[in-house]
Amino acid sequence: MALTQLPRFHYLVFKNPPPSLNFFPKPKLPIIKPASPTLFSAPKSTLSTTEPIPITDFALPEEPKLEISLDKLFVPPETQVSCNDPNLSTRILKGSNIVLSKYARDAQVVQADFVKSSVRTEDCPSDGLPEFALVGRSNVGKSSLLNSLVRRKRLALTSKKPGKTQCINHFRINDSWYLVDLPGYGYASAPQELRTDWGKFTRDYFINRSTLVSVFLLIDASIPAKKIDLEYASWLGQNQIPMTLVFTKCDKRKKKKNGGKRPEENVSDFQELICGFFQSVPPWIMTSSVTNQGRDEILLHMAQLRNYWLKN
Ligand code: GDP
């Protein structure tokens, strides 16, 4: 979809509003403790089921259709959805559960500059521009996604330079907002002491960074859910940090290599496992830095979050 060609919006009054009308997901209380062994058996959503909405027209021709029910959609504020809307599927971003709102504009990246690496939240840029933080396990594809979003081959290399890997790296986009690259977690060969420090460091940023619009938590869709990713999602939910799930490597379709499941199965399993952590369904989106699947859609989602944040 061209970024400038947004679908027209139809504002409908519906009889049974879906529960996910909050822009940002709020956690359910009580929240399952991150370290709890019940983490993998989080209860299924008790939300009422409605007619599934077929989502077609993926970037890759062989990609299967996803079916998402109305209650599993992420519906931005000042936007209404109805299962009677014949155009609803055209208002959902491809390969995601995200409904477009009137705030989805100015999504293109025309300029991207590395600004600075900070070791503390207080040292981050103080110009008040909205920002999105990318975080995920080492090797999840974070640098590749960042480069794909800004259409540059090596911008994110900055964050991989020795000495910068444990920093909060700010990239200014179009002189009006930031993409923030945070240290990868779960790097097996890092000393435990260092791993703990990374945790503390990013936690402080999440809680105290007032211009943080949303965390984009990257999850590798080519493998089954990892405990550490579920813990991360749970922690974000528990602390009411707005979060979008970005599933990476969705082009990897070889079943045997990927633990017997296809990316859409892993995506669906991950939803089931985390639904107990949130009161409303968090936004999620499927991506690939190889095919650029999801790139324009992420930028549109960021644009609608950002424009709403700026207005409010
Ligand atoms: P980071 O450590 O999270 O920054 O991960 P990188 O971006 O460096 O990627 C780690 C590895 O995964 C590299 O070998 C990439 O080529 C590969 N990779 C990243 N994104 C994708 C993707 O979307 N599809 C596939 N097939 N491989 C990817």
mmCIF file of N, CA and C in Angstrom, residues 42 52-53 67 82 84 97 101 106 125 143 152 165 176 182 197 231 233 237 246 260 278 288 308-309:
data_model
loop_
_atom_site.group_PDB
_atom_site.id
_atom_site.type_symbol
_atom_site.label_atom_id
_atom_site.label_comp_id
_atom_site.label_asym_id
_atom_site.label_seq_id
_atom_site.Cartn_x
_atom_site.Cartn_y
_atom_site.Cartn_z
ATOM 1 N N ALA A 42 -0.691 -19.285 30.209
ATOM 2 C CA ALA A 42 -1.559 -18.134 30.455
ATOM 3 C C ALA A 42 -2.952 -18.443 29.921
ATOM 4 N N PRO A 52 -14.756 -14.123 12.328
ATOM 5 C CA PRO A 52 -13.393 -13.803 11.922
ATOM 6 C C PRO A 52 -13.382 -12.910 10.683
ATOM 7 N N ILE A 53 -12.408 -12.006 10.658
ATOM 8 C CA ILE A 53 -12.272 -11.133 9.498
ATOM 9 C C ILE A 53 -11.116 -11.651 8.657
ATOM 10 N N GLU A 67 -6.845 -14.987 9.863
ATOM 11 C CA GLU A 67 -8.195 -14.631 10.260
ATOM 12 C C GLU A 67 -8.143 -14.051 11.662
ATOM 13 N N SER A 82 -16.906 -2.011 13.154
ATOM 14 C CA SER A 82 -18.120 -2.803 13.256
ATOM 15 C C SER A 82 -17.974 -4.010 12.355
ATOM 16 N N ASN A 84 -20.185 -5.255 10.803
ATOM 17 C CA ASN A 84 -21.061 -5.064 9.633
ATOM 18 C C ASN A 84 -20.392 -4.224 8.540
ATOM 19 N N ASN A 97 -2.826 -6.812 13.280
ATOM 20 C CA ASN A 97 -4.175 -6.673 13.849
ATOM 21 C C ASN A 97 -4.518 -5.198 14.046
ATOM 22 N N SER A 101 -6.229 4.587 11.650
ATOM 23 C CA SER A 101 -7.058 5.687 12.145
ATOM 24 C C SER A 101 -6.802 6.926 11.300
ATOM 25 N N ASP A 106 1.756 11.222 7.224
ATOM 26 C CA ASP A 106 3.170 11.626 7.328
ATOM 27 C C ASP A 106 4.051 10.466 7.785
ATOM 28 N N PRO A 125 18.347 12.791 24.352
ATOM 29 C CA PRO A 125 17.962 14.106 23.819
ATOM 30 C C PRO A 125 16.798 14.710 24.607
ATOM 31 N N SER A 143 18.764 -4.683 14.008
ATOM 32 C CA SER A 143 19.516 -3.758 13.143
ATOM 33 C C SER A 143 18.981 -3.827 11.719
ATOM 34 N N ARG A 152 18.184 2.470 4.704
ATOM 35 C CA ARG A 152 19.641 2.656 4.633
ATOM 36 C C ARG A 152 20.285 1.330 4.987
ATOM 37 N N THR A 165 26.995 -0.843 22.128
ATOM 38 C CA THR A 165 26.001 -1.912 22.197
ATOM 39 C C THR A 165 25.186 -1.868 23.481
ATOM 40 N N SER A 176 11.818 15.241 13.218
ATOM 41 C CA SER A 176 10.597 15.424 14.007
ATOM 42 C C SER A 176 10.284 14.303 14.993
ATOM 43 N N LEU A 182 17.735 0.045 21.414
ATOM 44 C CA LEU A 182 18.134 -0.330 22.778
ATOM 45 C C LEU A 182 18.978 -1.606 22.737
ATOM 46 N N ASP A 197 22.763 -5.793 34.283
ATOM 47 C CA ASP A 197 22.900 -4.349 34.106
ATOM 48 C C ASP A 197 22.062 -3.861 32.936
ATOM 49 N N GLU A 231 8.683 -13.152 29.156
ATOM 50 C CA GLU A 231 8.944 -12.399 30.380
ATOM 51 C C GLU A 231 9.032 -10.907 30.092
ATOM 52 N N ALA A 233 7.630 -9.270 27.567
ATOM 53 C CA ALA A 233 6.282 -8.776 27.247
ATOM 54 C C ALA A 233 5.473 -8.621 28.533
ATOM 55 N N GLY A 237 3.844 -5.190 30.158
ATOM 56 C CA GLY A 237 2.421 -5.117 30.493
ATOM 57 C C GLY A 237 2.211 -4.732 31.944
ATOM 58 N N VAL A 246 6.482 -6.768 17.251
ATOM 59 C CA VAL A 246 6.924 -6.837 15.862
ATOM 60 C C VAL A 246 7.519 -8.217 15.638
ATOM 61 N N GLY A 260 9.217 -26.910 13.412
ATOM 62 C CA GLY A 260 7.972 -27.541 13.009
ATOM 63 C C GLY A 260 6.807 -26.598 12.828
ATOM 64 N N PHE A 278 -2.464 -8.720 29.412
ATOM 65 C CA PHE A 278 -3.017 -7.433 28.964
ATOM 66 C C PHE A 278 -4.537 -7.431 28.998
ATOM 67 N N SER A 288 9.454 -8.745 7.621
ATOM 68 C CA SER A 288 10.670 -9.417 7.147
ATOM 69 C C SER A 288 11.585 -8.350 6.564
ATOM 70 N N TYR A 308 -1.275 10.998 17.236
ATOM 71 C CA TYR A 308 -2.232 11.037 18.350
ATOM 72 C C TYR A 308 -1.534 11.549 19.613
ATOM 73 N N TRP A 309 -0.326 11.058 19.863
ATOM 74 C CA TRP A 309 0.461 11.468 21.044
ATOM 75 C C TRP A 309 0.699 12.977 20.996
#
